[in-house]
């Protein structure tokens, strides 16, 4: 006979029964949207509009409406791309890696984290696509037979690796997320009243019955997918980092990038998860599912990855000095003390210094504080990408081509706009799908050893 | 045998005895009792995975892992061939004086392609095997089996002592018992 | 009662036979004969209603779709009768003479299908010697300027009928002559024998006519000095190729002074270092950093207002040496740190091969310079007064007289021929012209002067004209038309002759038989007039045509020697009165781009970065650092300048290294108010570009372009200048290598003897680049000793490769499109030695002493795509839009480019350019790409790039291909393939050499073996295909 653990605190508080779980988590789906949801959604839609306008303007006139120039040919666009892709990493990481490590606490956050991943990747994809001078022929980056003789693609190019990495990552994450959703969709299917609802949820639950046989295979599939996603998630940001690492721009051309980018991705990803969940648990009263324990665990990860990133920054400096390469040395000196010093130091303070506060128990367990910190983390990570891209390009080899760069209104509009995309998707998700994985939560109500 | 798991369908089956539980432990206990008593349990429906049940009802171990590996091999071969065909065989070019033949720069695409094929190939087989099809008519025995009810379904065979089975269930803490025959459920 | 009698149709109905009853139910008793119809031969119809609907739907959609597509209509009109010498796709080259300025370089015009598309120097012309300046290059675009006058104007209204206009004007002129009223014909310097003859003919008909030459930037100082000293009012021919020591007082002889192309060619002949030294020494005294100054071995700051004293002091030192009498001037203590003494010694050592020149327009100063050259025995060696130059003859005094005459009304008619005094002489002309009874301008566009004239009789562009010229005594060059008149214009000479109704009857056109020229050109009366003039010299057609084909005939004359009758001592008073330096001086100089502003409406020249400051699209007040600090002025600030009663407020300011303390400089040629949409036009509502500095020139006597006691204050506005280079120090990087002649003599690898960079690569060398590979291997070598930074290559490249003009705002955003740029780096000389790092300089600045800002060393480095063998741009392109050719070219495939811009980021030389917008047919870029006429200059061999693609230098791949094909057609061996890139072709100093490395005899392969050869950033192992020759300065000691 199996007993409840008396050693570990419960992962779900409030002594919930399986039916309570269903009721709590399905509530927003079954009931009408709340006013707070409506307000949030409208705001999201507004920013979506901002995105649309900025994008149309760019497409109509040409990317000259951005301020990028002959030396800094990537600016806000690729900064935002890396920023969003980074955020997109926490989801898969939480559900895959933590699943492999049998971290049960992941169960109440992985659903929303995965959703976040998918939406973030959508936002990220906008930039590599629309930063192209001729986006209408962008599909040439795919290995398709074409009208120009058998002219294929360049497998040496990191950008092509990106094409494969991002698309694979997106589709696999989507699959993983959907498979995880099936049992819950089935639950909703059996709860929902409306005819349309029954049809839709029926359609997507694919006749799920919860048969023991299915469950057995289901868990195996999840396990294997997790096993696949883990190297995948690592590879994706590694490849993104090679966009810079394989070039010869001083400040880009460095082998530390892959681990450093991955750490940064986890860092920012968890930052974003924290931001979202702290809001969600308040607004949707999920305190019992997303407990202080969860926040604590996440902040620990934030602190660790933040420190890893910080060490990477310092290592870069050391190597630059140690290499004896004047261009490298200048590039890094210029980052810290050049005209973009403000970007560099805000990056340092947000990513390396600020997270150290999480050594304090209070900091790790105070939601409002964590919320603020999570924002700080993401600001810092945006600056990191800005520093890497812009400060390296604006002063590279030949001083004759040194320039300054600052984003134009359109570029800023596009960036804000992607938040519109992100939150629109997220609000819809919160309305129509269970934000927390019900079936998994039910299985841990007993807090078994 | 086809890939589809026939057992998952309730269509044209004999009369079935159905027990509904609220408590996971009682259900597990009863299930094993029944199996010991030589009763063939058709299936058990739970709103969440209950570990061990599949072994109790004697489901065979899944081959998905092997299938996944198989998909991986296919994917790897496909992608590698594609790259080779495109950049070596069909139209080799001088790109920054990099060698045309197999180079480390092929690795990322190879890897991504492999992962893609594996994930989707395996999931496809999973869906197929488990009769998970879009828009399929769902055959839940109890509206709450996806909420908080756990259900044992036993397919009767001629000469089966239904009385004793029902008793076992009752004693096992079933909160409700039903008969299920060609689509109609009757509470006992 | 009802009628119940029953009628029946027939027996069947009566008997009610079943077949009848069945048939009765049908609408038609018998089946319709459809089947017979549809089962005829070839016709089948198994279509039921559904099929019909399908067909119907399809056809409707198809029609709808077809209707959606709008086909653009393109007319291509074939030759009905193909001219003998015009082959579509093959260019013809005609020798002619550049009419951009009166320097008259011999040129070669490239003509494609009847439209001239490129102007390059003619190797046979002693003036151009195959080179061109930026202005000459760009002058072709003003042929296609759609703002030229399409018709003559009378009182502002367009006339289409020349004859009516002629009779009207000549009648008025005649009436003036009858009352003995004066007619003034104000022209630029004219040295065309035929034109002068035409003017004589005009004078014959209108005896009261006086012909005055006026040059906007005049050399009257030299002319008058020579008149005084030699009794011959002419510019000498300066032979820089024979000069071993050159001393220039503010003369920008490589950029703008008299005949820059000729001088550059000569100058660079002696700039090649070799074991024996062999390098000339160039010493420059100047107050603002001129392009020539940047090339000097020794450069000393000089207050412009004190030039007289400097020159006199130099004279005295040399006189001391040669025992001549000195000018009694009060010694002012040592000027410029004893440099003048050293200079004198250097000159004296090089007696006979020395040359001293001054850019001043002051007669006395030029007389002293003449004296110096006399003492140095330069006449006959480095200065030729016999075969003197005719290029400039203008007289400022006479011009002033005309102005006065017009004001007083003593001159009742004025004709302006190729001059624009309202803009570049004095505003007073506008009022004066109004006083004239008849005022005519031959300007081809309604410029400042023309807009005040009653009549504008637009002159042809020189590419539409017949003409001849004598830029140097005994040197004759022909100008021949390369296109029939674009507009209803008429050559000024013809106009004059018509008014003089001189006999210019049609004569037999020697070309008519050959059927070369169009009817219009056959009818060109001036051809016949000119032909007659030459009848004596070149009697037969063949003799004439031979010269015409060569474009030049030169017979140096020996007679007409001159004797020096100068008296320098007499100038003592002048010197002493001009030796005091007070207040702030302002130097007004011609920029290398728009020069005197005549070509202000030429976008290529406006966008050509100034060789020194790299500023486009504006002139600015160049300030010395010391003054800038005093006035608390930094980059982006403006200044107010006031000279006498002329004030300009908020003129952009620029801190110019090398600017002498207490002097500022302002470029002429800007501030056009009636140039057009590019140069600015008040009438048409286009902003003027910069300010008109001619307003500051002092017009009394010989115009002085040095203003004294200038009042400079900080302006209250900010203004961002459009600069193509904003970081000026080289940061101590090993990008440009330099050394001194002394070091070079000891070690030929001096400055270039950096330890061999050890390059380890895992990739093996590509087949094509291995020695002895059967293909070409194109490469370029650039001699930093020859390159003067003049920027002619930049314009030439833009023309050849259809590089768009993007305008001021885009350049502010750092988006210039030039495929070749000239990087210019400053290094300051200071007690601590040369300072190349910004922080070093800042440190010294902090000490509050800014004298080091006066002593600047300048490096010019032409930079274009280096066509790296291991090209970093190629590996990163996802779509293979840029790949490597089997001849070592880094190719750019515009059609394949999707515009990720990664290649641009990964290019260590930053030479890739991106099409941020569509630059053609786009009102935001209203330059020549935006109108049909301007587009006629487009080179049909080069794609006009669309929006969103990357572009860059292609090593003129179209010329490479042309050269290969030509050699193949002529059955030549690969080693005989001759290819000249556009930049190389234009270069007035032979700095650029392009060729095949696999041809061991080629010049480029020889240069690749040169000890001075280095490639930029070779430690990156990108293996560039461009080698630079280490810069050697002859500055060990004066």
PDB file of N, CA, C and O in Angstrom, chain A residues 59-62 64 66 68-70 73-74 131-134 140 152 154 157 243 247-249 327 396-397 400-402, chain C residues 724 733 813-816 821 823 874-878 895-902 905-906 910 916-917 947 1017 1019:
ATOM      1  N   UNK A  59       6.813  47.205 -45.566  1.00  0.00           N
ATOM      2  CA  UNK A  59       6.722  46.429 -46.801  1.00  0.00           C
ATOM      3  C   UNK A  59       6.481  47.343 -47.990  1.00  0.00           C
ATOM      4  O   UNK A  59       7.008  47.130 -49.073  1.00  0.00           O
ATOM      5  N   UNK A  60       5.693  48.386 -47.766  1.00  0.00           N
ATOM      6  CA  UNK A  60       5.323  49.251 -48.884  1.00  0.00           C
ATOM      7  C   UNK A  60       6.507  50.081 -49.346  1.00  0.00           C
ATOM      8  O   UNK A  60       6.773  50.201 -50.533  1.00  0.00           O
ATOM      9  N   UNK A  61       7.235  50.642 -48.383  1.00  0.00           N
ATOM     10  CA  UNK A  61       8.287  51.604 -48.749  1.00  0.00           C
ATOM     11  C   UNK A  61       9.640  50.932 -48.908  1.00  0.00           C
ATOM     12  O   UNK A  61      10.487  51.425 -49.638  1.00  0.00           O
ATOM     13  N   UNK A  62       9.867  49.855 -48.209  1.00  0.00           N
ATOM     14  CA  UNK A  62      11.200  49.248 -48.223  1.00  0.00           C
ATOM     15  C   UNK A  62      11.821  49.373 -46.853  1.00  0.00           C
ATOM     16  O   UNK A  62      11.497  50.299 -46.098  1.00  0.00           O
ATOM     17  N   UNK A  64      14.255  50.547 -45.921  1.00  0.00           N
ATOM     18  CA  UNK A  64      14.949  51.812 -45.685  1.00  0.00           C
ATOM     19  C   UNK A  64      14.268  52.650 -44.617  1.00  0.00           C
ATOM     20  O   UNK A  64      14.875  53.567 -44.072  1.00  0.00           O
ATOM     21  N   UNK A  66      13.720  51.735 -41.838  1.00  0.00           N
ATOM     22  CA  UNK A  66      14.473  51.508 -40.610  1.00  0.00           C
ATOM     23  C   UNK A  66      15.750  52.316 -40.687  1.00  0.00           C
ATOM     24  O   UNK A  66      16.085  52.862 -41.734  1.00  0.00           O
ATOM     25  N   UNK A  68      18.831  51.175 -40.107  1.00  0.00           N
ATOM     26  CA  UNK A  68      20.050  50.409 -40.346  1.00  0.00           C
ATOM     27  C   UNK A  68      20.768  50.964 -41.569  1.00  0.00           C
ATOM     28  O   UNK A  68      20.138  51.536 -42.455  1.00  0.00           O
ATOM     29  N   UNK A  69      22.087  50.818 -41.603  1.00  0.00           N
ATOM     30  CA  UNK A  69      22.858  51.502 -42.641  1.00  0.00           C
ATOM     31  C   UNK A  69      23.952  50.612 -43.195  1.00  0.00           C
ATOM     32  O   UNK A  69      23.982  49.410 -42.950  1.00  0.00           O
ATOM     33  N   UNK A  70      24.902  51.235 -43.912  1.00  0.00           N
ATOM     34  CA  UNK A  70      25.880  50.459 -44.677  1.00  0.00           C
ATOM     35  C   UNK A  70      26.760  49.588 -43.782  1.00  0.00           C
ATOM     36  O   UNK A  70      27.306  48.594 -44.247  1.00  0.00           O
ATOM     37  N   UNK A  73      23.997  46.605 -40.569  1.00  0.00           N
ATOM     38  CA  UNK A  73      22.913  46.162 -41.445  1.00  0.00           C
ATOM     39  C   UNK A  73      21.877  45.341 -40.694  1.00  0.00           C
ATOM     40  O   UNK A  73      20.829  45.022 -41.237  1.00  0.00           O
ATOM     41  N   UNK A  74      22.194  44.939 -39.480  1.00  0.00           N
ATOM     42  CA  UNK A  74      21.190  44.362 -38.598  1.00  0.00           C
ATOM     43  C   UNK A  74      21.064  45.274 -37.385  1.00  0.00           C
ATOM     44  O   UNK A  74      22.062  45.666 -36.799  1.00  0.00           O
ATOM     45  N   UNK A 131      12.833  41.168 -42.231  1.00  0.00           N
ATOM     46  CA  UNK A 131      14.036  41.988 -42.377  1.00  0.00           C
ATOM     47  C   UNK A 131      14.640  41.769 -43.757  1.00  0.00           C
ATOM     48  O   UNK A 131      15.583  42.447 -44.139  1.00  0.00           O
ATOM     49  N   UNK A 132      14.082  40.833 -44.511  1.00  0.00           N
ATOM     50  CA  UNK A 132      14.601  40.573 -45.849  1.00  0.00           C
ATOM     51  C   UNK A 132      14.254  41.748 -46.764  1.00  0.00           C
ATOM     52  O   UNK A 132      13.159  42.288 -46.701  1.00  0.00           O
ATOM     53  N   UNK A 133      15.207  42.090 -47.601  1.00  0.00           N
ATOM     54  CA  UNK A 133      14.960  43.197 -48.530  1.00  0.00           C
ATOM     55  C   UNK A 133      13.836  42.855 -49.500  1.00  0.00           C
ATOM     56  O   UNK A 133      13.057  43.709 -49.888  1.00  0.00           O
ATOM     57  N   UNK A 134      13.778  41.597 -49.889  1.00  0.00           N
ATOM     58  CA  UNK A 134      12.739  41.184 -50.830  1.00  0.00           C
ATOM     59  C   UNK A 134      12.001  39.997 -50.237  1.00  0.00           C
ATOM     60  O   UNK A 134      12.218  38.846 -50.615  1.00  0.00           O
ATOM     61  N   UNK A 140      12.843  31.514 -51.292  1.00  0.00           N
ATOM     62  CA  UNK A 140      14.038  30.951 -51.923  1.00  0.00           C
ATOM     63  C   UNK A 140      14.985  30.375 -50.883  1.00  0.00           C
ATOM     64  O   UNK A 140      15.898  29.629 -51.218  1.00  0.00           O
ATOM     65  N   UNK A 152      20.076  25.706 -55.759  1.00  0.00           N
ATOM     66  CA  UNK A 152      19.608  25.297 -54.442  1.00  0.00           C
ATOM     67  C   UNK A 152      20.016  26.312 -53.389  1.00  0.00           C
ATOM     68  O   UNK A 152      20.168  27.493 -53.700  1.00  0.00           O
ATOM     69  N   UNK A 154      22.391  27.341 -49.706  1.00  0.00           N
ATOM     70  CA  UNK A 154      23.771  27.249 -49.233  1.00  0.00           C
ATOM     71  C   UNK A 154      23.815  26.641 -47.842  1.00  0.00           C
ATOM     72  O   UNK A 154      23.498  27.307 -46.859  1.00  0.00           O
ATOM     73  N   UNK A 157      25.518  28.341 -44.791  1.00  0.00           N
ATOM     74  CA  UNK A 157      25.068  29.588 -44.207  1.00  0.00           C
ATOM     75  C   UNK A 157      24.283  29.367 -42.921  1.00  0.00           C
ATOM     76  O   UNK A 157      23.297  28.639 -42.909  1.00  0.00           O
ATOM     77  N   UNK A 243      24.751  32.334 -35.997  1.00  0.00           N
ATOM     78  CA  UNK A 243      24.556  33.489 -36.883  1.00  0.00           C
ATOM     79  C   UNK A 243      25.644  34.505 -36.642  1.00  0.00           C
ATOM     80  O   UNK A 243      26.045  35.246 -37.530  1.00  0.00           O
ATOM     81  N   UNK A 247      30.637  34.255 -38.047  1.00  0.00           N
ATOM     82  CA  UNK A 247      31.081  35.404 -38.838  1.00  0.00           C
ATOM     83  C   UNK A 247      32.479  35.806 -38.388  1.00  0.00           C
ATOM     84  O   UNK A 247      33.045  35.200 -37.486  1.00  0.00           O
ATOM     85  N   UNK A 248      33.038  36.843 -39.039  1.00  0.00           N
ATOM     86  CA  UNK A 248      34.349  37.288 -38.557  1.00  0.00           C
ATOM     87  C   UNK A 248      34.297  38.707 -38.008  1.00  0.00           C
ATOM     88  O   UNK A 248      35.296  39.401 -37.946  1.00  0.00           O
ATOM     89  N   UNK A 249      33.112  39.135 -37.600  1.00  0.00           N
ATOM     90  CA  UNK A 249      32.992  40.456 -36.996  1.00  0.00           C
ATOM     91  C   UNK A 249      33.560  40.411 -35.581  1.00  0.00           C
ATOM     92  O   UNK A 249      33.193  39.526 -34.809  1.00  0.00           O
ATOM     93  N   UNK A 327      41.580  44.158 -32.908  1.00  0.00           N
ATOM     94  CA  UNK A 327      40.181  44.414 -33.282  1.00  0.00           C
ATOM     95  C   UNK A 327      39.252  43.901 -32.192  1.00  0.00           C
ATOM     96  O   UNK A 327      38.331  44.581 -31.760  1.00  0.00           O
ATOM     97  N   UNK A 396      33.771  48.124 -36.633  1.00  0.00           N
ATOM     98  CA  UNK A 396      34.513  46.861 -36.814  1.00  0.00           C
ATOM     99  C   UNK A 396      35.935  47.127 -37.316  1.00  0.00           C
ATOM    100  O   UNK A 396      36.678  47.806 -36.639  1.00  0.00           O
ATOM    101  N   UNK A 397      36.283  46.653 -38.477  1.00  0.00           N
ATOM    102  CA  UNK A 397      37.701  46.668 -38.847  1.00  0.00           C
ATOM    103  C   UNK A 397      38.195  48.034 -39.315  1.00  0.00           C
ATOM    104  O   UNK A 397      39.124  48.594 -38.754  1.00  0.00           O
ATOM    105  N   UNK A 400      37.161  53.837 -41.173  1.00  0.00           N
ATOM    106  CA  UNK A 400      36.472  54.705 -42.140  1.00  0.00           C
ATOM    107  C   UNK A 400      34.983  54.379 -42.201  1.00  0.00           C
ATOM    108  O   UNK A 400      34.186  55.229 -42.568  1.00  0.00           O
ATOM    109  N   UNK A 401      34.617  53.162 -41.861  1.00  0.00           N
ATOM    110  CA  UNK A 401      33.216  52.763 -41.983  1.00  0.00           C
ATOM    111  C   UNK A 401      32.495  52.753 -40.647  1.00  0.00           C
ATOM    112  O   UNK A 401      31.408  52.202 -40.544  1.00  0.00           O
ATOM    113  N   UNK A 402      33.102  53.331 -39.647  1.00  0.00           N
ATOM    114  CA  UNK A 402      32.451  53.353 -38.341  1.00  0.00           C
ATOM    115  C   UNK A 402      31.253  54.285 -38.385  1.00  0.00           C
ATOM    116  O   UNK A 402      31.308  55.379 -38.958  1.00  0.00           O
TER     117      UNK A 402
ATOM    118  N   UNK C 724      30.450  60.963 -45.588  1.00  0.00           N
ATOM    119  CA  UNK C 724      30.554  59.520 -45.838  1.00  0.00           C
ATOM    120  C   UNK C 724      31.600  58.873 -44.938  1.00  0.00           C
ATOM    121  O   UNK C 724      31.765  57.674 -44.957  1.00  0.00           O
ATOM    122  N   UNK C 733      45.795  51.062 -36.375  1.00  0.00           N
ATOM    123  CA  UNK C 733      45.620  49.738 -36.974  1.00  0.00           C
ATOM    124  C   UNK C 733      46.483  49.590 -38.228  1.00  0.00           C
ATOM    125  O   UNK C 733      46.782  50.565 -38.907  1.00  0.00           O
ATOM    126  N   UNK C 813      22.188  59.217 -43.134  1.00  0.00           N
ATOM    127  CA  UNK C 813      21.912  57.908 -42.520  1.00  0.00           C
ATOM    128  C   UNK C 813      23.003  56.898 -42.848  1.00  0.00           C
ATOM    129  O   UNK C 813      22.845  55.709 -42.572  1.00  0.00           O
ATOM    130  N   UNK C 814      24.062  57.365 -43.476  1.00  0.00           N
ATOM    131  CA  UNK C 814      25.190  56.498 -43.851  1.00  0.00           C
ATOM    132  C   UNK C 814      24.757  55.417 -44.826  1.00  0.00           C
ATOM    133  O   UNK C 814      24.992  54.230 -44.612  1.00  0.00           O
ATOM    134  N   UNK C 815      24.117  55.846 -45.894  1.00  0.00           N
ATOM    135  CA  UNK C 815      23.665  54.868 -46.883  1.00  0.00           C
ATOM    136  C   UNK C 815      24.115  55.224 -48.279  1.00  0.00           C
ATOM    137  O   UNK C 815      23.406  54.965 -49.246  1.00  0.00           O
ATOM    138  N   UNK C 816      25.292  55.882 -48.414  1.00  0.00           N
ATOM    139  CA  UNK C 816      25.768  56.183 -49.769  1.00  0.00           C
ATOM    140  C   UNK C 816      25.956  54.859 -50.505  1.00  0.00           C
ATOM    141  O   UNK C 816      26.198  53.825 -49.904  1.00  0.00           O
ATOM    142  N   UNK C 821      35.103  53.794 -52.654  1.00  0.00           N
ATOM    143  CA  UNK C 821      35.203  54.981 -51.812  1.00  0.00           C
ATOM    144  C   UNK C 821      36.678  55.217 -51.557  1.00  0.00           C
ATOM    145  O   UNK C 821      37.508  54.329 -51.787  1.00  0.00           O
ATOM    146  N   UNK C 823      38.954  56.026 -48.581  1.00  0.00           N
ATOM    147  CA  UNK C 823      39.097  56.230 -47.139  1.00  0.00           C
ATOM    148  C   UNK C 823      40.207  57.235 -46.910  1.00  0.00           C
ATOM    149  O   UNK C 823      41.273  57.143 -47.519  1.00  0.00           O
ATOM    150  N   UNK C 874      30.386  35.231 -49.030  1.00  0.00           N
ATOM    151  CA  UNK C 874      29.763  34.151 -49.794  1.00  0.00           C
ATOM    152  C   UNK C 874      29.242  33.050 -48.891  1.00  0.00           C
ATOM    153  O   UNK C 874      28.132  32.544 -49.072  1.00  0.00           O
ATOM    154  N   UNK C 875      30.036  32.706 -47.875  1.00  0.00           N
ATOM    155  CA  UNK C 875      29.636  31.547 -47.055  1.00  0.00           C
ATOM    156  C   UNK C 875      28.337  31.815 -46.306  1.00  0.00           C
ATOM    157  O   UNK C 875      27.633  30.881 -45.966  1.00  0.00           O
ATOM    158  N   UNK C 876      28.022  33.062 -46.027  1.00  0.00           N
ATOM    159  CA  UNK C 876      26.871  33.303 -45.162  1.00  0.00           C
ATOM    160  C   UNK C 876      25.576  33.548 -45.918  1.00  0.00           C
ATOM    161  O   UNK C 876      24.524  33.675 -45.312  1.00  0.00           O
ATOM    162  N   UNK C 877      25.650  33.620 -47.250  1.00  0.00           N
ATOM    163  CA  UNK C 877      24.411  33.878 -47.981  1.00  0.00           C
ATOM    164  C   UNK C 877      23.582  32.604 -48.055  1.00  0.00           C
ATOM    165  O   UNK C 877      24.052  31.595 -48.572  1.00  0.00           O
ATOM    166  N   UNK C 878      22.348  32.633 -47.543  1.00  0.00           N
ATOM    167  CA  UNK C 878      21.566  31.390 -47.536  1.00  0.00           C
ATOM    168  C   UNK C 878      21.154  30.930 -48.922  1.00  0.00           C
ATOM    169  O   UNK C 878      20.890  29.750 -49.121  1.00  0.00           O
ATOM    170  N   UNK C 895      19.499  38.973 -59.061  1.00  0.00           N
ATOM    171  CA  UNK C 895      18.191  38.315 -59.199  1.00  0.00           C
ATOM    172  C   UNK C 895      17.944  37.305 -58.099  1.00  0.00           C
ATOM    173  O   UNK C 895      16.805  36.982 -57.797  1.00  0.00           O
ATOM    174  N   UNK C 896      19.013  36.768 -57.534  1.00  0.00           N
ATOM    175  CA  UNK C 896      18.838  35.708 -56.546  1.00  0.00           C
ATOM    176  C   UNK C 896      18.782  36.288 -55.131  1.00  0.00           C
ATOM    177  O   UNK C 896      18.342  35.629 -54.202  1.00  0.00           O
ATOM    178  N   UNK C 897      19.220  37.525 -54.967  1.00  0.00           N
ATOM    179  CA  UNK C 897      19.362  38.089 -53.621  1.00  0.00           C
ATOM    180  C   UNK C 897      18.003  38.293 -52.974  1.00  0.00           C
ATOM    181  O   UNK C 897      17.088  38.819 -53.593  1.00  0.00           O
ATOM    182  N   UNK C 898      17.878  37.840 -51.715  1.00  0.00           N
ATOM    183  CA  UNK C 898      16.631  38.080 -50.993  1.00  0.00           C
ATOM    184  C   UNK C 898      16.823  39.161 -49.930  1.00  0.00           C
ATOM    185  O   UNK C 898      15.884  39.535 -49.251  1.00  0.00           O
ATOM    186  N   UNK C 899      18.039  39.624 -49.788  1.00  0.00           N
ATOM    187  CA  UNK C 899      18.269  40.788 -48.927  1.00  0.00           C
ATOM    188  C   UNK C 899      18.351  40.504 -47.440  1.00  0.00           C
ATOM    189  O   UNK C 899      17.785  41.239 -46.641  1.00  0.00           O
ATOM    190  N   UNK C 900      19.071  39.444 -47.065  1.00  0.00           N
ATOM    191  CA  UNK C 900      19.231  39.221 -45.616  1.00  0.00           C
ATOM    192  C   UNK C 900      20.305  40.149 -45.041  1.00  0.00           C
ATOM    193  O   UNK C 900      20.386  40.306 -43.835  1.00  0.00           O
ATOM    194  N   UNK C 901      21.166  40.684 -45.914  1.00  0.00           N
ATOM    195  CA  UNK C 901      22.201  41.646 -45.521  1.00  0.00           C
ATOM    196  C   UNK C 901      23.309  41.042 -44.664  1.00  0.00           C
ATOM    197  O   UNK C 901      24.175  41.758 -44.183  1.00  0.00           O
ATOM    198  N   UNK C 902      23.291  39.734 -44.485  1.00  0.00           N
ATOM    199  CA  UNK C 902      24.353  39.121 -43.678  1.00  0.00           C
ATOM    200  C   UNK C 902      25.705  39.336 -44.353  1.00  0.00           C
ATOM    201  O   UNK C 902      26.707  39.611 -43.697  1.00  0.00           O
ATOM    202  N   UNK C 905      27.151  42.531 -43.346  1.00  0.00           N
ATOM    203  CA  UNK C 905      27.694  42.530 -41.979  1.00  0.00           C
ATOM    204  C   UNK C 905      29.024  41.816 -41.916  1.00  0.00           C
ATOM    205  O   UNK C 905      29.922  42.202 -41.182  1.00  0.00           O
ATOM    206  N   UNK C 906      29.146  40.753 -42.701  1.00  0.00           N
ATOM    207  CA  UNK C 906      30.315  39.900 -42.569  1.00  0.00           C
ATOM    208  C   UNK C 906      31.469  40.381 -43.434  1.00  0.00           C
ATOM    209  O   UNK C 906      32.507  39.747 -43.462  1.00  0.00           O
ATOM    210  N   UNK C 910      33.510  46.388 -45.395  1.00  0.00           N
ATOM    211  CA  UNK C 910      32.269  47.161 -45.452  1.00  0.00           C
ATOM    212  C   UNK C 910      32.118  47.861 -46.806  1.00  0.00           C
ATOM    213  O   UNK C 910      31.934  49.068 -46.886  1.00  0.00           O
ATOM    214  N   UNK C 916      18.212  50.162 -50.123  1.00  0.00           N
ATOM    215  CA  UNK C 916      17.210  50.313 -49.055  1.00  0.00           C
ATOM    216  C   UNK C 916      15.849  50.644 -49.637  1.00  0.00           C
ATOM    217  O   UNK C 916      14.827  50.289 -49.073  1.00  0.00           O
ATOM    218  N   UNK C 917      15.852  51.344 -50.765  1.00  0.00           N
ATOM    219  CA  UNK C 917      14.597  51.700 -51.423  1.00  0.00           C
ATOM    220  C   UNK C 917      14.738  51.374 -52.900  1.00  0.00           C
ATOM    221  O   UNK C 917      15.814  50.988 -53.360  1.00  0.00           O
ATOM    222  N   UNK C 947      14.881  47.325 -55.625  1.00  0.00           N
ATOM    223  CA  UNK C 947      14.835  47.511 -54.175  1.00  0.00           C
ATOM    224  C   UNK C 947      15.099  46.182 -53.461  1.00  0.00           C
ATOM    225  O   UNK C 947      14.696  45.124 -53.930  1.00  0.00           O
ATOM    226  N   UNK C1017      44.122  43.804 -44.026  1.00  0.00           N
ATOM    227  CA  UNK C1017      43.538  42.762 -43.168  1.00  0.00           C
ATOM    228  C   UNK C1017      43.892  41.361 -43.651  1.00  0.00           C
ATOM    229  O   UNK C1017      43.059  40.463 -43.639  1.00  0.00           O
ATOM    230  N   UNK C1019      45.618  39.270 -42.253  1.00  0.00           N
ATOM    231  CA  UNK C1019      45.649  38.302 -41.150  1.00  0.00           C
ATOM    232  C   UNK C1019      44.329  37.561 -41.020  1.00  0.00           C
ATOM    233  O   UNK C1019      44.247  36.515 -40.394  1.00  0.00           O
TER     234      UNK C1019
END
